[in-house]
XYZ file of C-alpha atoms in Angstrom:
777
model
C -29.435 -18.974 -16.476
C -29.833 -18.163 -12.925
C -31.199 -21.067 -10.922
C -33.498 -20.651 -7.910
C -32.143 -21.369 -4.476
C -34.590 -24.095 -3.788
C -33.717 -26.260 -6.590
C -30.747 -28.358 -7.767
C -28.365 -27.659 -4.888
C -25.661 -29.392 -3.031
C -25.653 -27.406 0.072
C -23.075 -26.826 3.046
C -24.319 -25.570 6.273
C -21.951 -23.909 8.580
C -22.116 -25.085 12.225
C -21.696 -28.614 12.941
C -21.218 -31.724 10.739
C -19.166 -34.361 9.219
C -16.344 -34.540 6.655
C -17.569 -37.057 3.959
C -21.152 -37.775 3.254
C -23.470 -38.585 0.534
C -27.158 -38.214 0.463
C -27.942 -41.503 -1.173
C -28.096 -40.255 -4.712
C -24.642 -41.939 -5.529
C -21.363 -42.689 -3.909
C -19.089 -39.964 -2.984
C -16.570 -39.060 -5.701
C -12.992 -40.308 -4.941
C -10.576 -37.575 -4.067
C -8.139 -36.462 -6.655
C -4.339 -37.527 -6.431
C -2.297 -35.195 -4.476
C -0.080 -32.669 -6.325
C 3.779 -32.573 -6.275
C 5.029 -31.156 -3.019
C 6.065 -27.404 -3.317
C 9.460 -26.556 -2.377
C 8.933 -25.578 1.155
C 8.092 -27.573 4.448
C 4.460 -28.969 4.418
C 2.178 -26.659 6.425
C 1.743 -27.624 9.866
C -1.908 -27.587 11.231
C -2.790 -24.021 11.976
C -2.781 -23.123 15.602
C -4.364 -20.223 17.320
C -3.977 -17.025 15.306
C -1.982 -14.326 16.881
C -4.284 -11.550 18.446
C -1.491 -9.016 18.512
C 1.669 -8.157 16.688
C 4.604 -5.736 17.012
C 6.572 -4.052 14.167
C 8.739 -5.029 12.395
C 6.783 -8.209 11.449
C 10.085 -9.466 9.540
C 12.244 -9.057 12.804
C 12.456 -12.782 13.610
C 14.256 -13.665 10.192
C 15.657 -10.348 8.747
C 17.256 -7.142 9.558
C 16.166 -5.772 6.196
C 13.255 -6.745 3.974
C 12.380 -3.816 1.577
C 9.792 -3.115 -0.958
C 7.361 -5.612 0.304
C 4.617 -7.487 -1.806
C 2.121 -9.972 -0.619
C -0.241 -12.573 -1.867
C -2.314 -15.351 -0.258
C -1.529 -18.545 -1.616
C -4.198 -21.141 -2.590
C -2.681 -23.329 0.078
C -3.972 -20.730 2.694
C -0.481 -19.192 3.628
C 0.220 -15.641 3.103
C 3.555 -15.070 1.159
C 5.655 -12.054 1.575
C 8.217 -10.944 -0.973
C 11.023 -8.488 -0.930
C 13.797 -6.877 -3.019
C 17.278 -8.020 -3.482
C 19.415 -7.565 -0.583
C 21.250 -9.277 2.281
C 18.706 -10.412 4.818
C 20.976 -9.691 7.794
C 24.078 -7.811 8.708
C 26.968 -9.765 7.217
C 24.830 -12.127 5.395
C 24.932 -13.217 1.774
C 23.114 -11.301 -1.035
C 19.877 -12.770 -2.196
C 18.052 -12.131 -5.365
C 14.588 -11.230 -4.096
C 13.212 -13.046 -1.199
C 9.844 -14.966 0.028
C 8.527 -15.654 3.579
C 5.242 -17.050 4.610
C 2.784 -16.681 7.500
C -0.723 -18.295 8.556
C -1.783 -15.153 10.416
C 0.008 -12.167 8.891
C 1.740 -11.580 12.247
C 4.357 -14.432 12.616
C 6.575 -14.890 9.447
C 9.022 -17.549 8.628
C 11.727 -17.297 5.867
C 11.299 -19.554 2.872
C 14.082 -18.677 0.427
C 15.165 -16.673 -2.648
C 13.369 -16.162 -5.955
C 16.230 -16.500 -8.300
C 19.609 -18.347 -8.057
C 22.211 -19.107 -10.689
C 20.010 -21.839 -12.112
C 16.895 -19.856 -12.917
C 18.130 -16.173 -13.135
C 16.933 -14.635 -16.413
C 19.572 -14.921 -19.072
C 18.689 -11.656 -20.698
C 19.768 -9.816 -17.598
C 23.234 -8.655 -17.529
C 25.490 -10.459 -14.976
C 25.718 -7.276 -12.779
C 22.000 -6.692 -12.824
C 20.110 -6.452 -9.539
C 16.355 -7.521 -9.277
C 14.287 -5.128 -7.404
C 10.785 -4.615 -6.171
C 8.765 -7.636 -6.835
C 5.013 -7.474 -7.485
C 3.022 -10.673 -7.128
C -0.466 -11.670 -8.226
C -2.475 -15.012 -8.914
C -3.634 -15.110 -12.575
C -5.409 -17.987 -14.103
C -4.136 -20.911 -12.082
C -0.294 -19.572 -11.657
C 1.508 -16.977 -9.780
C 2.905 -14.111 -11.774
C 5.714 -12.015 -10.468
C 6.771 -8.635 -11.883
C 10.167 -7.370 -10.971
C 12.633 -4.495 -11.922
C 15.874 -5.666 -13.894
C 18.488 -2.823 -13.456
C 20.752 -3.915 -16.444
C 19.992 -5.827 -19.524
C 22.548 -7.800 -21.663
C 21.047 -6.262 -24.796
C 22.577 -2.874 -24.151
C 26.253 -1.970 -23.378
C 25.029 0.940 -21.287
C 24.650 0.252 -17.423
C 21.295 0.999 -15.583
C 19.092 0.368 -18.658
C 16.172 -0.364 -16.302
C 13.322 -2.424 -17.344
C 10.714 -4.894 -16.136
C 10.774 -8.716 -16.059
C 8.078 -11.209 -15.363
C 8.183 -14.978 -14.271
C 5.615 -17.418 -13.297
C 5.328 -20.387 -10.990
C 2.726 -23.197 -9.995
C 3.172 -22.140 -6.224
C 3.937 -18.935 -4.454
C 7.556 -20.428 -3.665
C 8.337 -21.429 -7.250
C 10.033 -22.819 -9.204
C 9.980 -19.643 -11.106
C 10.311 -19.541 -14.784
C 11.173 -16.178 -16.547
C 9.347 -15.248 -19.673
C 12.579 -14.884 -21.623
C 12.541 -11.160 -22.277
C 11.459 -7.876 -20.715
C 7.817 -6.962 -20.559
C 8.770 -3.592 -22.173
C 11.907 -2.329 -23.628
C 14.316 0.074 -21.647
C 13.455 3.692 -22.220
C 16.161 6.083 -23.186
C 16.086 9.448 -21.326
C 16.186 12.505 -23.517
C 19.476 13.785 -21.861
C 21.167 10.546 -22.017
C 21.000 7.331 -19.808
C 17.612 5.658 -19.211
C 14.383 6.553 -17.615
C 13.251 4.649 -14.406
C 11.340 1.751 -15.777
C 11.093 0.168 -12.369
C 8.791 -0.836 -9.567
C 6.026 -2.801 -11.548
C 2.578 -3.023 -10.330
C -0.212 -5.198 -12.075
C -3.801 -4.137 -11.898
C -6.649 -6.221 -13.404
C -9.624 -4.134 -14.309
C -13.194 -5.469 -14.198
C -13.363 -5.544 -18.018
C -10.546 -7.992 -18.021
C -7.736 -5.606 -19.164
C -4.469 -6.062 -17.529
C -2.648 -2.788 -16.699
C 1.098 -2.696 -15.673
C 2.149 0.543 -13.564
C 5.891 1.240 -13.497
C 8.412 4.187 -13.189
C 9.910 6.278 -10.799
C 11.673 9.707 -10.007
C 13.367 10.013 -13.400
C 10.473 9.875 -15.742
C 7.342 9.607 -13.601
C 4.946 6.574 -13.085
C 3.389 5.179 -16.310
C 0.792 2.700 -17.203
C 0.551 0.270 -20.089
C -1.959 -2.345 -21.123
C -0.541 -6.128 -21.328
C -1.310 -8.548 -23.894
C -3.587 -11.602 -22.932
C -0.464 -13.587 -21.558
C 0.434 -10.667 -19.107
C 3.999 -10.914 -20.135
C 4.391 -8.255 -22.926
C 3.119 -4.411 -22.933
C 0.923 -3.448 -25.892
C -0.103 0.085 -27.170
C 1.264 3.324 -25.955
C 2.078 3.853 -22.327
C 0.343 6.843 -20.586
C 2.164 8.903 -17.973
C 0.093 9.297 -14.661
C 2.505 11.255 -12.458
C 5.030 14.041 -13.114
C 8.456 12.982 -13.738
C 10.157 13.972 -10.565
C 8.077 12.940 -7.683
C 6.586 9.242 -7.322
C 7.769 5.618 -7.497
C 6.508 2.399 -6.061
C 3.044 2.406 -7.532
C 0.249 0.390 -6.138
C -3.433 0.518 -7.538
C -6.818 -0.456 -6.040
C -10.204 0.105 -7.232
C -12.873 1.080 -4.553
C -16.375 2.308 -5.109
C -15.856 3.171 -8.743
C -12.664 5.039 -8.029
C -9.063 3.900 -9.113
C -6.673 4.851 -6.265
C -2.987 5.207 -7.466
C -0.665 5.153 -4.539
C 3.113 5.896 -4.747
C 6.093 6.615 -2.646
C 8.046 9.992 -2.770
C 11.407 11.435 -1.745
C 14.780 9.276 -1.279
C 14.047 5.771 0.013
C 17.530 5.216 1.192
C 19.186 8.144 2.850
C 19.779 6.369 6.163
C 18.996 8.155 9.346
C 17.449 11.221 7.135
C 15.146 9.133 5.009
C 11.868 11.001 4.521
C 10.210 8.448 2.244
C 6.265 8.499 2.463
C 3.225 7.204 0.569
C 0.584 9.491 -1.130
C -2.318 8.716 -3.266
C -4.603 10.287 -6.026
C -7.788 8.903 -7.465
C -9.509 8.815 -10.936
C -12.585 7.239 -12.565
C -10.210 5.760 -15.165
C -7.128 3.507 -14.584
C -5.421 5.693 -17.110
C -5.960 8.925 -15.005
C -5.926 11.747 -14.363
C -5.283 11.040 -10.656
C -5.958 13.925 -8.555
C -5.794 14.352 -4.742
C -8.505 15.286 -2.128
C -8.272 19.001 -3.175
C -8.346 18.293 -6.972
C -4.604 18.885 -7.427
C -3.247 16.443 -10.167
C -0.206 13.973 -9.446
C 0.868 14.903 -13.098
C 1.149 18.409 -12.498
C 4.314 20.783 -11.931
C 2.901 21.913 -8.561
C 2.261 18.282 -7.810
C -0.434 16.945 -5.696
C -1.028 13.904 -3.683
C -2.925 13.069 -0.482
C -0.805 11.551 2.273
C -1.423 7.918 3.320
C 1.315 7.235 5.787
C 4.289 9.352 7.006
C 6.742 9.283 9.725
C 5.168 10.537 13.223
C 8.282 11.074 15.508
C 8.552 7.558 16.918
C 11.520 5.266 15.838
C 10.314 4.913 12.297
C 11.285 7.000 9.260
C 11.252 6.567 5.617
C 7.987 4.711 5.449
C 7.146 3.625 2.091
C 7.024 1.145 -1.070
C 3.939 -0.870 0.132
C 1.322 -3.305 -0.702
C -2.167 -3.532 0.337
C -4.080 -6.528 1.582
C -7.596 -7.209 2.972
C -8.033 -9.570 5.923
C -10.877 -11.921 6.589
C -13.154 -9.265 8.215
C -12.719 -6.764 5.312
C -10.167 -4.623 7.045
C -7.492 -3.268 4.755
C -3.781 -3.375 5.885
C -0.588 -1.848 4.446
C 2.680 -3.617 4.329
C 5.558 -1.296 3.879
C 9.269 -0.833 4.751
C 10.699 1.713 7.256
C 13.990 2.478 8.912
C 14.695 2.769 12.555
C 16.248 6.097 12.800
C 18.743 4.975 15.397
C 19.755 1.836 13.478
C 19.562 2.910 9.888
C 22.474 0.889 8.394
C 22.771 -2.884 7.691
C 26.353 -3.074 7.903
C 28.149 0.396 7.751
C 27.179 4.064 7.397
C 26.436 4.942 3.721
C 25.842 1.088 2.773
C 22.744 -0.885 2.531
C 19.828 0.774 4.252
C 18.162 -1.448 7.049
C 14.552 -1.535 5.853
C 12.496 -4.217 7.532
C 8.652 -4.653 6.771
C 5.912 -3.022 8.750
C 2.302 -3.873 9.017
C -0.366 -1.324 9.744
C -4.166 -0.848 9.423
C -5.217 1.166 6.554
C -8.530 3.010 7.097
C -10.854 4.557 4.601
C -11.918 7.954 5.819
C -13.986 10.383 3.699
C -13.186 8.250 0.578
C -9.346 8.344 1.120
C -6.918 5.752 2.431
C -4.830 6.499 5.464
C -2.868 4.510 7.776
C -3.996 4.275 11.445
C -6.470 6.879 11.054
C -3.526 9.330 10.359
C -1.508 8.500 13.281
C 1.299 6.950 11.241
C 3.422 3.742 11.722
C 2.981 1.919 14.975
C 5.275 1.023 17.791
C 4.591 -1.520 20.304
C 1.632 -4.199 20.344
C -1.136 -3.779 18.023
C -4.304 -5.700 17.279
C -3.513 -8.198 14.608
C -5.294 -8.778 11.245
C -8.358 -11.348 11.152
C -6.850 -14.354 9.491
C -8.784 -17.358 10.620
C -12.660 -18.279 10.453
C -15.129 -18.335 13.146
C -17.795 -21.278 13.483
C -15.248 -23.941 13.899
C -14.190 -23.868 10.188
C -10.788 -24.946 9.271
C -10.112 -22.383 6.594
C -7.436 -24.229 4.612
C -9.385 -27.541 4.729
C -12.954 -26.672 5.039
C -14.297 -30.185 4.584
C -12.450 -31.416 7.607
C -13.286 -31.098 11.251
C -16.764 -29.922 12.614
C -17.118 -26.676 10.827
C -19.362 -27.744 7.736
C -22.426 -30.012 7.816
C -23.726 -31.621 4.697
C -27.437 -31.347 4.310
C -28.055 -32.566 0.834
C -25.912 -33.660 -2.296
C -22.330 -34.693 -1.526
C -19.667 -33.121 0.502
C -16.318 -34.562 -0.103
C -12.758 -33.764 1.004
C -10.550 -33.479 -1.979
C -7.009 -32.522 -2.915
C -6.014 -30.093 -5.463
C -4.355 -32.075 -8.447
C -4.258 -29.160 -10.760
C -2.656 -26.462 -8.431
C -1.283 -25.957 -4.978
C -4.444 -25.559 -2.940
C -3.788 -28.876 -1.073
C -6.973 -30.005 0.808
C -10.323 -28.551 -0.533
C -14.030 -29.092 -0.103
C -16.007 -30.591 -3.074
C -19.680 -29.745 -3.469
C -21.257 -32.071 -5.853
C -24.910 -32.179 -6.780
C -26.517 -35.655 -6.927
C -29.889 -36.745 -8.404
C -31.824 -35.560 -5.321
C -29.895 -32.318 -4.769
C -32.757 -30.704 -2.487
C -31.580 -27.727 -0.665
C -32.436 -28.187 3.094
C -30.147 -26.142 5.080
C -29.597 -25.328 8.819
C -26.829 -23.578 10.455
C -25.205 -22.093 13.276
C -25.988 -18.543 13.520
C -23.389 -16.078 12.223
C -23.052 -12.342 13.029
C -25.630 -9.969 11.302
C -22.746 -7.796 10.027
C -20.811 -10.656 8.390
C -18.170 -11.257 5.975
C -17.777 -14.490 3.823
C -14.665 -15.047 1.985
C -13.739 -18.193 -0.015
C -11.625 -19.489 -2.930
C -14.110 -20.901 -5.337
C -13.471 -22.886 -8.555
C -15.982 -24.424 -11.050
C -13.919 -27.241 -12.532
C -16.231 -27.965 -15.389
C -16.914 -24.404 -16.277
C -20.566 -25.177 -15.629
C -23.252 -24.871 -12.857
C -23.325 -22.160 -10.252
C -22.274 -21.421 -6.608
C -24.535 -19.674 -4.141
C -23.781 -18.277 -0.800
C -26.964 -17.164 1.106
C -27.397 -15.126 4.208
C -30.441 -14.832 6.308
C -33.615 -16.573 6.342
C -35.404 -17.753 9.520
C -38.688 -16.055 8.448
C -37.045 -13.063 6.632
C -36.292 -12.812 3.016
C -32.566 -14.224 2.463
C -30.063 -12.611 0.276
C -28.175 -14.853 -2.127
C -24.985 -14.280 -4.051
C -24.647 -16.483 -7.054
C -21.724 -17.061 -9.217
C -23.309 -18.411 -12.430
C -20.974 -20.054 -15.002
C -23.753 -20.489 -17.719
C -24.771 -16.871 -17.638
C -21.274 -15.621 -16.785
C -22.657 -13.338 -14.155
C -22.258 -12.572 -10.560
C -25.770 -11.999 -9.090
C -27.140 -10.617 -5.768
C -30.753 -11.007 -5.078
C -33.390 -10.671 -2.305
C -36.852 -11.881 -3.381
C -37.542 -9.984 -6.658
C -34.945 -7.578 -6.404
C -31.981 -8.670 -8.454
C -28.612 -6.939 -9.315
C -26.048 -8.592 -11.517
C -22.596 -7.999 -13.239
C -21.325 -9.642 -16.207
C -18.021 -11.413 -15.837
C -15.058 -10.309 -18.234
C -14.647 -12.663 -21.081
C -11.254 -13.525 -19.769
C -12.418 -14.710 -16.463
C -11.630 -18.475 -16.223
C -13.869 -20.018 -13.656
C -12.013 -23.202 -13.875
C -9.083 -21.358 -12.098
C -9.562 -20.271 -8.447
C -11.102 -16.885 -7.815
C -11.805 -15.122 -4.476
C -15.445 -14.477 -3.717
C -16.377 -12.232 -0.871
C -19.738 -11.385 0.489
C -20.164 -8.613 3.068
C -23.422 -7.851 4.624
C -22.874 -4.644 6.959
C -24.314 -1.240 7.393
C -27.646 -2.383 5.841
C -26.261 -3.389 2.602
C -24.660 -6.403 0.843
C -21.546 -6.303 -1.401
C -20.164 -9.244 -3.459
C -16.753 -9.211 -5.219
C -14.984 -11.561 -7.394
C -11.315 -11.151 -7.763
C -8.388 -13.308 -9.145
C -5.961 -12.149 -6.375
C -8.091 -10.335 -3.757
C -5.499 -7.402 -4.011
C -7.728 -4.596 -4.892
C -8.567 -5.888 -8.474
C -11.991 -6.878 -9.603
C -13.630 -9.210 -12.076
C -17.118 -8.172 -10.888
C -18.817 -6.365 -8.054
C -22.460 -6.251 -7.073
C -24.132 -4.112 -4.326
C -27.680 -4.444 -2.911
C -29.385 -2.511 -0.112
C -32.025 -5.231 1.072
C -35.412 -3.858 1.855
C -35.971 -6.371 4.655
C -33.287 -6.409 7.215
C -31.348 -9.423 7.786
C -31.814 -11.088 11.270
C -29.331 -10.089 13.850
C -27.957 -13.825 13.940
C -28.588 -15.562 10.583
C -27.518 -18.665 8.930
C -24.838 -18.738 6.124
C -25.510 -21.368 3.361
C -23.139 -22.483 0.534
C -24.547 -24.453 -2.406
C -23.573 -25.976 -5.732
C -25.991 -26.399 -8.580
C -25.584 -28.160 -12.000
C -22.064 -29.196 -11.563
C -19.257 -29.749 -9.019
C -17.947 -26.644 -7.262
C -14.760 -26.507 -5.239
C -14.208 -24.428 -2.030
C -11.135 -23.629 -0.208
C -9.681 -21.162 2.379
C -13.240 -20.442 3.647
C -13.666 -17.816 6.379
C -16.918 -16.623 8.002
C -16.370 -13.833 10.477
C -17.782 -10.689 11.876
C -17.331 -7.854 9.428
C -14.953 -5.321 10.510
C -16.233 -1.931 12.151
C -14.679 0.801 9.781
C -12.635 3.688 11.428
C -14.529 6.938 10.197
C -12.581 9.676 12.204
C -9.030 10.828 11.699
C -6.653 10.978 14.529
C -6.634 14.394 16.144
C -4.194 16.960 14.502
C -2.390 19.446 16.404
C -3.802 22.999 16.700
C -1.901 26.377 16.826
C -3.045 28.622 19.693
C -2.424 32.283 20.738
C 0.366 34.241 19.370
C 3.170 34.741 21.859
C 5.660 36.552 19.456
C 5.187 38.334 16.230
C 7.665 39.940 13.739
C 5.602 41.792 10.967
C 8.599 43.381 9.374
C 7.002 46.951 9.691
C 10.124 48.575 10.627
C 13.462 47.559 12.578
C 13.816 43.917 13.346
C 13.159 42.649 16.919
C 16.440 42.808 18.817
C 16.145 39.108 19.451
C 17.017 38.265 15.832
C 20.658 37.270 14.880
C 22.023 36.676 11.381
C 23.764 33.273 10.782
C 26.394 33.710 7.928
C 25.083 37.027 7.152
C 23.650 39.649 7.046
C 21.988 38.782 3.750
C 21.093 41.533 1.414
C 17.686 41.864 2.467
C 15.214 44.833 2.612
C 12.836 45.202 5.611
C 9.970 47.395 5.875
C 6.187 47.881 4.935
C 5.340 44.603 6.458
C 7.851 42.591 4.383
C 11.273 40.947 4.451
C 12.247 41.027 0.810
C 15.173 38.524 0.349
C 16.756 38.027 -3.127
C 17.920 34.403 -3.585
C 21.580 33.493 -3.987
C 23.207 30.232 -4.672
C 24.361 29.785 -1.160
C 23.170 26.822 0.709
C 23.247 25.272 4.173
C 23.498 21.508 2.900
C 26.839 19.783 2.708
C 30.318 21.135 3.256
C 29.339 25.006 2.121
C 27.449 25.961 5.101
C 27.325 29.611 3.843
C 23.876 30.331 3.435
C 22.545 33.384 5.471
C 19.588 32.658 7.965
C 17.674 34.901 10.395
C 17.430 33.123 13.663
C 16.373 33.794 17.287
C 16.123 31.713 20.548
C 13.537 29.116 20.489
C 10.988 29.413 23.416
C 10.777 26.749 26.212
C 8.224 23.929 25.973
C 5.721 23.400 23.250
C 5.068 25.960 20.560
C 4.371 26.657 16.933
C 6.831 28.358 14.542
C 4.922 30.007 11.548
C 5.569 32.275 8.565
C 4.002 33.299 5.368
C 6.285 33.597 2.446
C 5.856 34.684 -1.225
C 8.192 32.884 -3.676
C 7.084 32.838 -7.317
C 8.785 29.743 -8.866
C 6.609 29.370 -11.886
C 5.924 25.892 -13.101
C 7.446 23.172 -15.355
C 10.880 24.897 -15.942
C 14.077 23.705 -14.202
C 15.341 26.231 -11.627
C 17.072 23.954 -9.138
C 16.921 24.269 -6.009
C 15.359 27.644 -5.191
C 13.499 27.925 -1.873
C 12.678 29.996 1.174
C 10.965 29.151 4.316
C 11.435 27.862 8.106
C 14.625 26.874 9.786
C 15.441 25.104 13.033
C 19.137 25.222 13.568
C 21.121 23.304 16.083
C 24.304 23.488 14.128
C 25.607 23.991 10.411
C 25.250 20.241 10.101
C 22.401 19.579 12.463
C 19.214 21.405 11.330
C 15.699 21.143 9.882
C 14.163 23.280 7.188
C 10.644 23.456 5.741
C 10.149 25.428 2.352
C 8.606 25.467 -1.040
C 11.271 24.367 -3.574
C 11.866 24.007 -7.236
C 13.085 20.257 -7.733
C 13.630 19.833 -11.517
C 10.390 20.451 -13.109
C 8.372 20.186 -10.117
C 7.458 22.579 -7.318
C 7.081 20.936 -3.876
C 7.350 21.590 -0.209
C 10.440 20.012 1.394
C 10.967 19.324 5.043
C 14.595 18.377 5.133
C 16.919 17.210 7.749
C 20.814 17.231 8.023
C 22.819 15.427 10.761
C 26.298 14.235 11.626
C 26.531 10.754 12.873
C 29.295 8.707 11.417
C 29.222 11.181 8.599
C 27.073 14.029 7.310
C 23.661 13.067 5.986
C 20.948 14.925 4.313
C 17.404 13.905 3.413
C 13.942 15.079 3.346
C 10.318 14.628 3.276
C 8.414 16.143 0.295
C 4.753 17.340 0.255
C 2.642 20.137 -1.351
C 0.915 21.242 -3.175
C 2.420 24.920 -3.582
C 1.397 28.260 -4.512
C 3.116 31.400 -5.063
C 2.249 32.419 -1.298
C 2.655 29.612 1.119
C 1.821 29.335 4.886
C 4.265 27.140 6.723
C 4.036 25.720 10.486
C 6.366 23.589 12.493
C 4.675 22.137 15.672
C 7.260 21.661 18.311
C 6.635 19.217 21.082
C 8.871 17.128 23.408
C 8.818 13.218 23.765
C 7.887 12.606 27.226
C 9.925 9.338 27.519
C 13.203 10.406 25.687
C 13.143 14.156 25.907
C 13.581 14.316 22.001
C 12.311 17.547 20.331
C 9.676 16.632 17.871
C 8.921 18.921 14.934
C 5.795 18.324 12.792
C 5.359 20.127 9.400
C 2.100 21.674 8.150
C 1.587 23.579 5.010
C -1.329 25.660 3.495
C -1.951 27.671 0.406
C -4.615 29.851 1.925
C -3.837 29.985 5.483
C -7.049 28.164 6.513
C -6.793 24.549 5.164
C -3.775 22.885 6.445
C -1.998 19.567 5.135
C 0.171 17.944 7.822
C 3.408 16.292 6.814
C 6.376 14.528 8.568
C 7.895 14.758 12.077
C 11.612 14.995 12.410
C 13.443 14.786 15.743
C 16.263 16.526 17.238
C 18.246 14.972 20.378
C 17.108 15.904 23.711
C 20.325 17.883 24.518
C 19.797 20.022 21.422
C 19.283 23.747 21.879
C 18.123 24.989 18.518
C 17.562 28.374 17.349
C 14.610 29.100 14.847
C 13.916 31.357 12.236
C 13.791 31.951 8.299
C 16.223 31.439 5.417
C 16.297 31.698 1.608
C 18.776 30.559 -1.021
C 19.561 27.387 -3.155
C 19.941 29.049 -6.639
C 20.415 32.650 -7.991
C 19.087 31.821 -11.495
C 16.598 33.021 -12.625
C 16.740 36.005 -10.310
C 13.874 35.627 -7.727
C 13.040 37.371 -4.499
C 11.293 35.775 -1.502
C 9.152 37.915 0.563
C 8.275 37.000 4.007
C 5.144 38.729 5.466
C 5.584 37.793 9.053
C 7.154 35.260 11.520
C 4.959 34.164 14.420
C 5.490 31.881 17.301
C 2.271 30.536 18.952
C 1.303 28.235 21.901
C 0.213 24.872 21.078
C -3.567 24.688 21.600
């Protein structure tokens, strides 16, 4: 039953006040005994949060910190996890790692997840533990991770997923005793990539585990009530040769599946990046912004973050968090193109963790409005409360004022929260409230627990002569309710929601609407969400009230801050200008063209360069593929071609391709082309270089069509003189998708042109309609 705001409430007022008071209806309840100390140093009193940060955020303690995962602990600290690697050059190997921060900007290392004492016994001695995923579920921390080799099979690399639980974010971790799902044999031998787990809890209470990689695709399976074992038949949600590193969030009724593509670990030529697709169901189908599916041979995906030409390449395998203002952020690893190796070339890749703002523009997530990974100081996330509230100890200090009922400072004896605020109704429990004003566009976030699974918790915005908006978490009715006067919106809680465990409640009043969300982890999962557009506007500076009715409510990690102002416009993309050179293949080739490793067996005429594919290639030691090249112009320019290459779908015809080439040498070049990669058809923007060896890698994009329009935008870095080449592709010549940026050294003198090759079977001919050079507009 929903209670009225004016009755049976123990109310906190945000502004000024005292720490432990009773209204005369009875003595204040005694604080519970403190819990055992977690296996880390006790938190220091929080200081002033950082206002800026600089990537990589893990630089103070680690040279590499890859595959990051994050959770906010109930003790108020943020915890950052990473895959198994040495942390520093020459350092010992660690079986997954954990660090922590108060403000998301300054991080301190804590330790490893597994050691010889708690290492899962069902994992083979030679197994690695990769890609942790962390959530808070029903009073405990749950970590999923990749096991690369089990003891049950004699064959190596029988990948699967394990799960461990702990009472605190730092452990002690107890493995479940077996895999979440069995290793999956591949049809041609070996095993499918059952790797990179990611949990998502839907608002009906169903727990889904996403997993998988390039060999087999990303899949999703339901989990049992314990969250430790898969049930039912998994569903494949991406094509088998494109994505890994899944992460799923729900927003505005859409489920967004984000995943990384291309090689994670090719040192200075790593083209890893993050894409997304969305669906109305957690089981898919997931499609990109043009409606192209992630599970198709001509695979789709909307770019979320990609290298932009600064020091960072190979940006991917990420996690998403939301700061106190409601702004989303992405944590992901990256490689410094000039410092790619941890110890030696060809060894462990140096992949520190980066943090950048993630915006939502036109319904799609994108990092820094599309500008890509950041370099240099940036505005830090909002991680502390305004109004003098001590977030991790809300009953202390002068941030909260008791108006009625009892406010007591307690200690979490059932978990790791430490100090907390106890709101306890008494026999008077009248609600008389007065607060310091909060911003009109405000976001309130708190961990809330109803230890008796009874009563209700209410957050109220507004008043002062205008109808207030209240958000109520009602244990009796098992509802989340938003109301203003007689206008009420409500959402039922899943049967699995245990209100005696901590949940994250957020209330955002901005842009004329109020949104309330209840979540277990606050990581894009939802137990319930309610939206209301008030008929009467909230005052510009209005009070915020928190109240308990019917039974004790416990509150922790409380923040009240101005709601973030969303970024709604993408960063400007480059534009192609006037044509300065055109080759239309209507007759003899322009005399500026020269053949490299040729001539090829081509036909020129009638507006086409017809080029039968052969098995020759430029990558590696062969260096025998023909290419048609000319001198590049000075300054900024755009290189463009239109090529028809019918590669079909679904069949394997590795690695037939045709497209643009930027050639500084047989082992130092860039190429952009549609290509057949196993059963997929993608666009690859690849790079080969020589630096302590020969290295090849690439960024992959798409989608493709039989006829593709390709562009490379060339600019020069004003500070370094480096050549920057940014890729763009189109299926119709009008709508362009921008991709990665690769660089060449300042002293490079590349020639530019077209090439074809990569495979002679089945017989295929690439047809180039034109090659253009344009000004940069």
